[in-house]
Coordinates of C-alpha atoms in Angstrom, one line a residue:
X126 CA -27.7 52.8 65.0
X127 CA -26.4 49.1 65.4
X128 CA -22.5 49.1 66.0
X129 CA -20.7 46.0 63.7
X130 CA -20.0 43.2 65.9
X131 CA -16.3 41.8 65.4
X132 CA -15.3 38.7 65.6
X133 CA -13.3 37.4 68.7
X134 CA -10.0 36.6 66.3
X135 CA -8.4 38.7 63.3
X136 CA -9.6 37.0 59.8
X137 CA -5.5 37.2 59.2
X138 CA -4.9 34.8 62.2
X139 CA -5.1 31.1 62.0
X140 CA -7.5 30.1 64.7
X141 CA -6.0 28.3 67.9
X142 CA -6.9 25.2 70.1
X143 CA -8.6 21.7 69.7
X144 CA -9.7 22.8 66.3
X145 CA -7.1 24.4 65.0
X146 CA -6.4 21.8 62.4
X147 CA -9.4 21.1 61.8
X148 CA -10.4 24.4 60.8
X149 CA -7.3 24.8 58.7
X150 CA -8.1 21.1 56.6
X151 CA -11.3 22.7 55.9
X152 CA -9.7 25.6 54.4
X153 CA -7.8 24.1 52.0
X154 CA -10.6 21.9 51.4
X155 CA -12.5 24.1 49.5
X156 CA -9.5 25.9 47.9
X157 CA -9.8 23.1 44.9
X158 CA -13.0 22.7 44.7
X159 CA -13.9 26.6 44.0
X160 CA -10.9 26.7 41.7
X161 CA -11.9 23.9 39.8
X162 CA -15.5 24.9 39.6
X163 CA -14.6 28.1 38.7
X164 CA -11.9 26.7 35.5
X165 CA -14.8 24.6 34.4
X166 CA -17.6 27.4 33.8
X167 CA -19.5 26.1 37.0
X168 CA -21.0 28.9 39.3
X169 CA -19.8 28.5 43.7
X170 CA -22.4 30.1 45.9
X171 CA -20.7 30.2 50.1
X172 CA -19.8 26.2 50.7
X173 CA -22.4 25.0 48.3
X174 CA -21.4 23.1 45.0
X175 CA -23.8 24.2 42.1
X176 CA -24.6 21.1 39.5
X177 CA -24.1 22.4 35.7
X178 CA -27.1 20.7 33.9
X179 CA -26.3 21.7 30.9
X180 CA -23.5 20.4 28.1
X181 CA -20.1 18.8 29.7
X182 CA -17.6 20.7 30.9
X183 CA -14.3 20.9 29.2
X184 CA -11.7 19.5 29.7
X185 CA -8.1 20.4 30.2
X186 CA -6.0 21.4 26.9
X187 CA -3.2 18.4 27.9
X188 CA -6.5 16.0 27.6
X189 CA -7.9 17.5 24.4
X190 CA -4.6 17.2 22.9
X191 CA -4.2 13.2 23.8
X192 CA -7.7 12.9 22.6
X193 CA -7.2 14.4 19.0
X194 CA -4.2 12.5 19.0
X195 CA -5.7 9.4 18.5
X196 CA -9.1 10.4 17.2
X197 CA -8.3 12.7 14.5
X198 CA -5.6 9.6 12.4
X199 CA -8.5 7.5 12.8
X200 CA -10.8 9.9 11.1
X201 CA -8.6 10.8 8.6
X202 CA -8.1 7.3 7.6
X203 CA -11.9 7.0 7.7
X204 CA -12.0 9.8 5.0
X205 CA -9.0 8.6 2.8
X206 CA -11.2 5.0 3.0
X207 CA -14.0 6.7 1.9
X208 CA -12.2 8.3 -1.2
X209 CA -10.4 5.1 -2.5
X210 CA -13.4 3.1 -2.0
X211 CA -16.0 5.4 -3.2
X212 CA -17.8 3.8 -5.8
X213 CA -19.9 5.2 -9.1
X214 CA -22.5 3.5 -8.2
X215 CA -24.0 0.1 -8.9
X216 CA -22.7 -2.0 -11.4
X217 CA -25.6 -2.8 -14.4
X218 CA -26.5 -6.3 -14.8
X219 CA -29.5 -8.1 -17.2
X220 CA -32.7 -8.5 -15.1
X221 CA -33.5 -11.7 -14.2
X222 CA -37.1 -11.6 -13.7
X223 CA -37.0 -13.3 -10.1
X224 CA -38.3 -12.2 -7.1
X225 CA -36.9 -8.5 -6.3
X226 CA -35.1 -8.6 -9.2
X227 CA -38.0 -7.4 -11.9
X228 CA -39.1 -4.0 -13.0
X229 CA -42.0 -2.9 -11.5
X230 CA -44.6 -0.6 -12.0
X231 CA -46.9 1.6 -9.7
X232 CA -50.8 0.5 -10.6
X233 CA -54.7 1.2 -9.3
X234 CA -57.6 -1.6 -9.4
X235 CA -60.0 0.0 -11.1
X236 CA -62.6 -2.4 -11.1
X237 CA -63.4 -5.7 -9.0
X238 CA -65.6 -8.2 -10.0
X239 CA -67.1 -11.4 -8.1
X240 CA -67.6 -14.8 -10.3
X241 CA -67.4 -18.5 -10.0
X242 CA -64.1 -20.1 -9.6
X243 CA -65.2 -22.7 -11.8
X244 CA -65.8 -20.5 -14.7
X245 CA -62.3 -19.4 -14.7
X246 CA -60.5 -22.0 -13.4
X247 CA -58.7 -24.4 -16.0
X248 CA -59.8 -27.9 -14.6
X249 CA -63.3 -27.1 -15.0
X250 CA -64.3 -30.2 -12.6
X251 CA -64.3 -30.5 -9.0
X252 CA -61.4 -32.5 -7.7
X253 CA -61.7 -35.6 -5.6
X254 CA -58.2 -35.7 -4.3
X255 CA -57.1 -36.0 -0.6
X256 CA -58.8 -32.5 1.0
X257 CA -56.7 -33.1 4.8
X258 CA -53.6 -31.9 3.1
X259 CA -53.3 -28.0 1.5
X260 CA -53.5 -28.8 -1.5
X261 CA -56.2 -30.6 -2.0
X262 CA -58.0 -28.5 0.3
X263 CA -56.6 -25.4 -1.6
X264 CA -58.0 -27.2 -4.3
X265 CA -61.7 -27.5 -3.4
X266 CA -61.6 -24.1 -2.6
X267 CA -60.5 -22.8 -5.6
X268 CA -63.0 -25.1 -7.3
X269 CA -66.5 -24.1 -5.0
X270 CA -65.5 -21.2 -4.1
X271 CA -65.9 -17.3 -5.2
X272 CA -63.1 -15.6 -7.5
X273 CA -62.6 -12.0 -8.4
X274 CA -61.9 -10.4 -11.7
X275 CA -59.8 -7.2 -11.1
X276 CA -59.0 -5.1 -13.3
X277 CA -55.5 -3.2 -13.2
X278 CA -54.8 0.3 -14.9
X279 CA -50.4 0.6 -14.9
X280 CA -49.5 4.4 -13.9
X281 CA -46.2 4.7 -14.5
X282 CA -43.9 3.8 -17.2
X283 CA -44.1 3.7 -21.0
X284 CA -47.7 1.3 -20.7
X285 CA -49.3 3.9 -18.6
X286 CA -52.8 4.1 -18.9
X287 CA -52.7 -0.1 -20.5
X288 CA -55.0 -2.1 -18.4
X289 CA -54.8 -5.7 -17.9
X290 CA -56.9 -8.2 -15.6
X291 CA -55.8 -10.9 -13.2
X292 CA -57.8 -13.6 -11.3
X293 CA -57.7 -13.8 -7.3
X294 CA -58.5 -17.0 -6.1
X295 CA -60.1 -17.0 -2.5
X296 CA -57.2 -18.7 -0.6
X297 CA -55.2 -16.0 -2.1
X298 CA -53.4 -13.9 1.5
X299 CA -53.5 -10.5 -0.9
X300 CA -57.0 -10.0 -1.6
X301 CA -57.6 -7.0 -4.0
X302 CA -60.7 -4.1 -3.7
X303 CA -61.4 -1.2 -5.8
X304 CA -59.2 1.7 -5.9
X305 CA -56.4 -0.1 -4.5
X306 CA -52.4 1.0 -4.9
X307 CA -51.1 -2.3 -5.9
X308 CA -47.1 -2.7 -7.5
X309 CA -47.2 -4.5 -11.0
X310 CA -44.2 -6.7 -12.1
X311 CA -43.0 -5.9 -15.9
X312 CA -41.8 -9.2 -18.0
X313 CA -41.5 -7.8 -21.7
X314 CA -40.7 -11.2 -23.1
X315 CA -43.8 -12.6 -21.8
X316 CA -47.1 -12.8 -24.1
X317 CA -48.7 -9.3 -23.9
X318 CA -51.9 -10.1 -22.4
X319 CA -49.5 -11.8 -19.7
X320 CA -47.0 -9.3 -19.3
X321 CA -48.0 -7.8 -16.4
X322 CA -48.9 -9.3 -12.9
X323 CA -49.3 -8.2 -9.4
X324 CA -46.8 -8.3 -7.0
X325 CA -47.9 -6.6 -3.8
X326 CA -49.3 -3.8 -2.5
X327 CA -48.5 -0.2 -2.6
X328 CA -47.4 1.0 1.1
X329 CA -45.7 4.2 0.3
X330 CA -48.4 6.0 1.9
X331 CA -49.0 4.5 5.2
X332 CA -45.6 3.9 5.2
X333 CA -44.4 8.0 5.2
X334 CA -46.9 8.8 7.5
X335 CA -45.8 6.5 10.2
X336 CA -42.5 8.3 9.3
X337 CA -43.8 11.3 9.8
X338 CA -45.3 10.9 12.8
X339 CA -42.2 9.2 14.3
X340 CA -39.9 12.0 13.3
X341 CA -42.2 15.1 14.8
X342 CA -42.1 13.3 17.8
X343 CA -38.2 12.7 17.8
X344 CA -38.4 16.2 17.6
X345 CA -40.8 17.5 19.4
X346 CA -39.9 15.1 22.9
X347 CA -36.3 15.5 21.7
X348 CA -35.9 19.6 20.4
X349 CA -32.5 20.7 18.6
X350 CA -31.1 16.8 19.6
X351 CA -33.8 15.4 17.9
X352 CA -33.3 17.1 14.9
X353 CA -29.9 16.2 14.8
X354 CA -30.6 12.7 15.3
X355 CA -32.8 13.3 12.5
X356 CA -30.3 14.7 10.3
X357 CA -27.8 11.7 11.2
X358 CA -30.1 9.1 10.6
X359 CA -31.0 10.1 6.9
X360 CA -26.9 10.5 6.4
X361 CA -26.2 6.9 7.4
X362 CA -29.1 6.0 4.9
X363 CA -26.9 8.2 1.9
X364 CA -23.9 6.2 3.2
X365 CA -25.6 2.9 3.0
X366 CA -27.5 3.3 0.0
X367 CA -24.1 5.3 -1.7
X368 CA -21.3 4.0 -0.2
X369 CA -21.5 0.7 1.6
X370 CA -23.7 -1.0 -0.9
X371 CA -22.5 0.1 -3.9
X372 CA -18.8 -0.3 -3.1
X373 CA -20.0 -4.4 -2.1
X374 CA -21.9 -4.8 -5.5
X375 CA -18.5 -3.4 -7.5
X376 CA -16.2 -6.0 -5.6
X377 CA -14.9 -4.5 -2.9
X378 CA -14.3 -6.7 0.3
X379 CA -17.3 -6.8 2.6
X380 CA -15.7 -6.4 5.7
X381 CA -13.4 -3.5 4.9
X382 CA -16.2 -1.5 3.3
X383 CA -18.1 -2.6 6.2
X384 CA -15.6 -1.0 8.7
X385 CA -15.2 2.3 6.7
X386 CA -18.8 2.5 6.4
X387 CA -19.8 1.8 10.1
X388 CA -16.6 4.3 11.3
X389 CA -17.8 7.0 9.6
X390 CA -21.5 6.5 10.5
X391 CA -20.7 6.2 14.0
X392 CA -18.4 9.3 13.9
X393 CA -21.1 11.9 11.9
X394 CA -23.8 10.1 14.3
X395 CA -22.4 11.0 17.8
X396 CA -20.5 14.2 17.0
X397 CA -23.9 15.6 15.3
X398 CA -25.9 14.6 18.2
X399 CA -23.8 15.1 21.0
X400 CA -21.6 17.9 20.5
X401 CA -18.0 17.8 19.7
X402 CA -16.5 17.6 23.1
X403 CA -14.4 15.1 24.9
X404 CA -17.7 12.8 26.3
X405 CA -18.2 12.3 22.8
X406 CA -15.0 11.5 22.1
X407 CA -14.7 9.1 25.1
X408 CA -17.8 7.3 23.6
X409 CA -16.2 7.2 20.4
X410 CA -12.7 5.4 21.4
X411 CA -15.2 2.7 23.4
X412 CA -17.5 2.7 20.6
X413 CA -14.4 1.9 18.5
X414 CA -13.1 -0.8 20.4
X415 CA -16.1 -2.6 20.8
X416 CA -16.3 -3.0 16.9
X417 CA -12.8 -4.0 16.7
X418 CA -13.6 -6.6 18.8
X419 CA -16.7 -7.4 17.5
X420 CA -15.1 -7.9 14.0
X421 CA -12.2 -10.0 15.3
X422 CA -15.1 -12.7 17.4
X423 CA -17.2 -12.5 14.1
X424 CA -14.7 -13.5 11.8
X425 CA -13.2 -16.0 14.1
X426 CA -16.7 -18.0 14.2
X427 CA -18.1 -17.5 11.1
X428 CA -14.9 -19.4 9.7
X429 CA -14.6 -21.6 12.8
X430 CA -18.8 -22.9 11.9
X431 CA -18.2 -22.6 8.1
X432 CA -20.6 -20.1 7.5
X433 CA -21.1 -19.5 4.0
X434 CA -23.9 -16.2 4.0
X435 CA -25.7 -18.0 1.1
X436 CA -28.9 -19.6 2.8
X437 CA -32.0 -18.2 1.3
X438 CA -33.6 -17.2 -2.5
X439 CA -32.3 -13.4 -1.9
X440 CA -28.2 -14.4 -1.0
X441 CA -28.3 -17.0 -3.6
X442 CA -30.1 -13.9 -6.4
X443 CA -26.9 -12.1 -5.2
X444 CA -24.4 -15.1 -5.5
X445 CA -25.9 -15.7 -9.1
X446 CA -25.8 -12.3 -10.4
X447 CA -22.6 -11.1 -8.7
X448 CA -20.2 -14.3 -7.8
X449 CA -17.3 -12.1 -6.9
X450 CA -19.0 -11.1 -3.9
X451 CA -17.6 -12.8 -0.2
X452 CA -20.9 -13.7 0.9
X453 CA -19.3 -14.9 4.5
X454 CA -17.9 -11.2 4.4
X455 CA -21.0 -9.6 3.4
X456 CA -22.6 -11.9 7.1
X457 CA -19.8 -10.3 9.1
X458 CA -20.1 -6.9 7.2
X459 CA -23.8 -7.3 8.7
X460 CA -23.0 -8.0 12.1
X461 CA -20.8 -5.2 11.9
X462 CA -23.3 -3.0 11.2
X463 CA -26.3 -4.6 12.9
X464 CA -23.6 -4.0 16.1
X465 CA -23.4 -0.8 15.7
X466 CA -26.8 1.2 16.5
X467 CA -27.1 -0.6 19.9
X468 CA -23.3 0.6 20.6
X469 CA -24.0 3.9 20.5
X470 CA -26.2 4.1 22.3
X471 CA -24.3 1.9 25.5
X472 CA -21.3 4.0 25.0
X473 CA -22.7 7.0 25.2
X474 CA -24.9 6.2 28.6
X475 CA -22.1 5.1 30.3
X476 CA -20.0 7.8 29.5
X477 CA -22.8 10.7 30.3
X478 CA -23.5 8.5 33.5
X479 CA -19.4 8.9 34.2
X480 CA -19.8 12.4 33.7
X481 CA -22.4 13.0 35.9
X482 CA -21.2 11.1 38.7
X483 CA -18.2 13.2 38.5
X484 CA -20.5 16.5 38.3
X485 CA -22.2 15.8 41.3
X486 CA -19.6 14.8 43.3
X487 CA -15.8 15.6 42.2
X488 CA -14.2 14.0 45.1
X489 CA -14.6 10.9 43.4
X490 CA -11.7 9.4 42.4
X491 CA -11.4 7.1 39.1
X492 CA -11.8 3.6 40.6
X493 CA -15.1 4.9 42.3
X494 CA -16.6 6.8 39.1
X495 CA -15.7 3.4 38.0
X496 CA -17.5 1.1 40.3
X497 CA -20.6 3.4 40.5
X498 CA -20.4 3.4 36.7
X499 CA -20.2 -0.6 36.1
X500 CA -23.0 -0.7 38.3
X501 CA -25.2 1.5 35.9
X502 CA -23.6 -0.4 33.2
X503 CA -24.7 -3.8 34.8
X504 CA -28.4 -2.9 34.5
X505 CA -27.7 -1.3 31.5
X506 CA -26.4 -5.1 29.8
X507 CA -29.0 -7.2 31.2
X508 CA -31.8 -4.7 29.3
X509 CA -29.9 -4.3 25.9
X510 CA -28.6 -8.1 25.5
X511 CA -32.2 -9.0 25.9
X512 CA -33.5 -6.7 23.8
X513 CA -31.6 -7.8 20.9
X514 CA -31.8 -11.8 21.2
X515 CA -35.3 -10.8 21.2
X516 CA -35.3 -8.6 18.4
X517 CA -33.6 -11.6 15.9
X518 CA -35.9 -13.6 17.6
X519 CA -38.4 -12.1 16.5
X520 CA -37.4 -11.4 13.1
X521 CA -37.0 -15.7 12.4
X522 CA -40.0 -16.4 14.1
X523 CA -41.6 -17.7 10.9
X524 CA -38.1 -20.0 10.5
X525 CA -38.5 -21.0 14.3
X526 CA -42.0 -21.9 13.5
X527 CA -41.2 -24.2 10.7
X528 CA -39.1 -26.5 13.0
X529 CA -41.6 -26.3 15.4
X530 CA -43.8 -27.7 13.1
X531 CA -41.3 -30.2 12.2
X532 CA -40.8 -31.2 15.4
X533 CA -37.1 -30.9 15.4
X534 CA -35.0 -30.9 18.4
X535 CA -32.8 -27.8 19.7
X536 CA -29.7 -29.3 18.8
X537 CA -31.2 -30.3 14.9
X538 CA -32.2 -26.7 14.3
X539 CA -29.4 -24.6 16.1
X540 CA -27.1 -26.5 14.2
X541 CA -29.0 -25.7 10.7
X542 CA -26.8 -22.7 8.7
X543 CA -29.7 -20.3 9.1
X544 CA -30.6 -20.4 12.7
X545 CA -26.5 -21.1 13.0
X546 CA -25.9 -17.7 11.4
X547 CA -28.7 -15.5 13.9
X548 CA -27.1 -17.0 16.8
X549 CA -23.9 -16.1 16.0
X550 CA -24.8 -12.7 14.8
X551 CA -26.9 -12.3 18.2
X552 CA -23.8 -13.6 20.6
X553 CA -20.8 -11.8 18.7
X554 CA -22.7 -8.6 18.7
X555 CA -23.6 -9.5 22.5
X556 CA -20.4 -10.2 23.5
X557 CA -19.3 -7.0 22.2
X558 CA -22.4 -4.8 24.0
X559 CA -20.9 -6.5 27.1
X560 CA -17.4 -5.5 26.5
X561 CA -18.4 -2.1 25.8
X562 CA -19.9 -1.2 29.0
X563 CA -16.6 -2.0 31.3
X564 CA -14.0 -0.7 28.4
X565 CA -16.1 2.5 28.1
X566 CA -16.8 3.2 31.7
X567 CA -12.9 2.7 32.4
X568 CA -12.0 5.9 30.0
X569 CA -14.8 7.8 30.8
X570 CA -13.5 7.3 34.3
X571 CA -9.5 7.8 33.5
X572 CA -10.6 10.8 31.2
X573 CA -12.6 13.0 33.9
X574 CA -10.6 11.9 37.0
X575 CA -7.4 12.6 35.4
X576 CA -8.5 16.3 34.0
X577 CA -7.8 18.6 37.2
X578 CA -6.9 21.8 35.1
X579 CA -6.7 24.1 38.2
X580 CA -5.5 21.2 41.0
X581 CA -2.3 22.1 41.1
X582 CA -2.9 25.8 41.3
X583 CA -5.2 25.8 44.1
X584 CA -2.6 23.1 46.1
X585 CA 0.3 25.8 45.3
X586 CA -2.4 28.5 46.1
X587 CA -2.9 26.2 49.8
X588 CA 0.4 25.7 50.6
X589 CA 1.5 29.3 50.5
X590 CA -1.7 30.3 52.6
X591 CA -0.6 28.3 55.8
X592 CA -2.5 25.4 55.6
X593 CA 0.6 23.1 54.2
X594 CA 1.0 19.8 52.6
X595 CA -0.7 17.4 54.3
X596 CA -4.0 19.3 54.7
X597 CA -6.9 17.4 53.1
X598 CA -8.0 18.0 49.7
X599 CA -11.3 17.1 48.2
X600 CA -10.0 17.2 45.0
X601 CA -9.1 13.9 42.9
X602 CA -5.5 14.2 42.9
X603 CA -5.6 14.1 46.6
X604 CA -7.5 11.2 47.3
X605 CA -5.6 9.3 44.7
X606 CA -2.4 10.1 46.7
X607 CA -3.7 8.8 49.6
X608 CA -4.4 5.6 47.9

């Protein structure tokens, strides 16, 4: 039988000597700590801190309540937006017959069929002009070379089953084969052998199952969030397609629609995939500011450079069916929206990044969550500010191409409307990705170092224990007392 050894001082006296203090500091240090873990749903084993993996902890009720405050105005405003500016839908208009503007049918080539493009070509002779330039070399093609006859059956609409045939000539980029899903532009006031021509090629098909295969792995990498992610993504198409376009097309200013639009996007978008809790909410205020900001640089420039947002065939087809429109709104209402994806997704790393440092270790005050934050944040820029000047890049490389070609110098094409209007879409929405990082680290910081719901408990708890005032406390509110 093995007899309990006691220790050499009653747990009920405060230890004497060298260490006295000592050992009382580390007392009260862990009051807090425990208390706070504890208040927070996170489990304390001994002296060890246990990290919560899981969804944020909650904050204090005094924090929530600040929070709604301002959140919950601003989301009823959103909605009341919504229900003024709602519209019934796109206004009719008499279809012009140019470019997207025609009614089109779906259609199959049924039948393809090789023959002389001299046969079927209108000149009959073979031209003898200048062959160095396109033309003419378009020309001798077109003259030597081999044609096709393809037959088209229409599927849909009231001429379905009607067949009609169109020549491809071989310098032609859309070459047609058998069994092909083409599209098939309608012109009723055209002759009626010439009433129907193709327009492109039908891409439904690959087109849903690259769709398909993007969202199972969304949600298969992703699980219940990327589902959700799914599920907000096909809202902010409804809103785009039912309320942000259509309100733009009945007259409605760009920019406000715009705003309305992109709020309530962003707010269905982060609550949905990130729970509603104060994180999200923190990345919502930063998220909101950014766009404020954005909106206020963006329709600064695009007056200051004179933009007008009517610089190819498809703005001018809108100018000319709908003048009413603000077509230098409708470029801000874009970079608005263009803004916004890549903003969610800054705000909401820096503010889980916040969280985390203050997870792993709460003795941080809110300066250092800050600093360790901003320096995510700083790698954070440098990748996302590259990746979209690359992405517009990208998108105008044709455009850049052409003055290439041209041989025109940086200042001649920058100062051109269309390259004018990508770079100040790229900047503006640039400067505000920048802006976001610091503005939403600072809250995120503010936000968790300021939400101590059991501090001043376990202080109170301290004090009456022994261990008195000026004992050291791990906690935030005691280092920011130091300071």
């Amino acid at each position: 039988m093995t007899t309990p050894q006691h220790p050499s001082f009653p747990p009920h006296q405060p230890r004497r000597g060298q260490n006295a203090d000592e050992g009382d500091g580390r007392a009260a240090d862990h009051a807090p700590v425990a208390a706070h873990g504890a208040s927070e749903g996170r489990p304390e084993a001994g002296h060890g801190h246990a990290h919560s993996h899981g969804p944020a902890a909650p904050v204090s009720r005094h924090l929530r309540k600040v929070i709604a405050a301002i959140l919950i105005p601003f989301a009823a405003a959103v909605l009341v937006g919504l229900a003024v500016l709602w519209p019934g839908g796109a206004p009719p208009h008499e279809r012009t017959g140019v470019g997207f503007d025609r009614q089109t049918q779906q259609a199959t080539v049924t039948k393809v069929v090789e023959l002389s493009c001299q046969s079927v070509n209108a000149s009959g002779g073979t031209p003898t002009g200048d062959t160095s330039t396109a033309e003419g070399s378009s020309a001798v093609q077109q003259a030597k070379g081999e044609c096709k006859r393809a037959t088209i059956r229409v599927d849909t609409g009231d001429d379905k089953g009607r067949t009609f045939e169109e020549i491809v000539q071989p310098d032609q980029s859309r070459q047609l084969h058998e069994g092909q899903k083409v599209v098939v532009a309608y012109e009723p006031s055209a002759p009626k052998d010439l009433q129907y021509s193709v327009t492109d090629i039908d891409r439904r098909l690959p087109l849903a199952l690259l769709a398909g295969i993007f969202a199972l792995a969304v949600v298969v990498v992703g699980r219940l969030r990327g589902l959700m992610a799914l599920v907000s993504l096909a809202i902010s198409f409804l809103l785009l397609n039912f309320f942000i376009l259509p309100a733009i097309l009945q007259g409605s200013n760009p920019l406000v629609v715009a705003v309305i639009g992109s709020s309530a996007i962003m707010l269905i978008a982060l609550y949905l995939c990130h729970g509603l809790s104060a994180r999200t909410s923190v990345a919502v205020l930063g998220t909101l500011i950014s766009l404020l900001l954005i909106g206020v640089l963006g329709s600064l420039f695009i007056g200051w450079a004179a933009l007008t947002g009517n610089t190819d065939d498809n703005t001018g087809l809108i100018h000319g069916l709908y003048p009413s429109i603000d077509m230098s709104g409708l470029l801000l209402a874009g970079v608005i929206i263009g803004s916004l994806g890549v903003l969610d997704d800054v705000t909401v790393t820096q503010t889980s990044a916040v969280w985390e440092l203050h997870e792993a270790n709460p003795t941080m005050g809110w300066r250092g969550l800050y600093r360790a934050g901003i320096r995510i944040g700083r790698d954070h820029i440098a990748s996302v500010v590259n990746t979209l000047v690359l992405a517009y890049a990208g998108a105008a490389l044709p455009l850049l191409l052409l003055f290439s070609i041209a041989q025109s110098g940086v200042g001649t094409v920058a100062n051109s409307e269309l390259v004018a209007e990508e770079i100040v879409r790229t900047l503006v929405g640039s400067i505000g990705l920048v802006a976001s990082v610091p503005v939403t680290t600072a809250l995120a910081a503010l936000v968790v170092a300021a939400d101590r719901p059991a501090g001043g408990a376990a202080q109170a708890a301290g004090a009456a224990a022994g261990t008195g005032p000026g004992a050291p406390a791990r906690g935030g509110r005691g280092r920011r007392r130091k300071r």
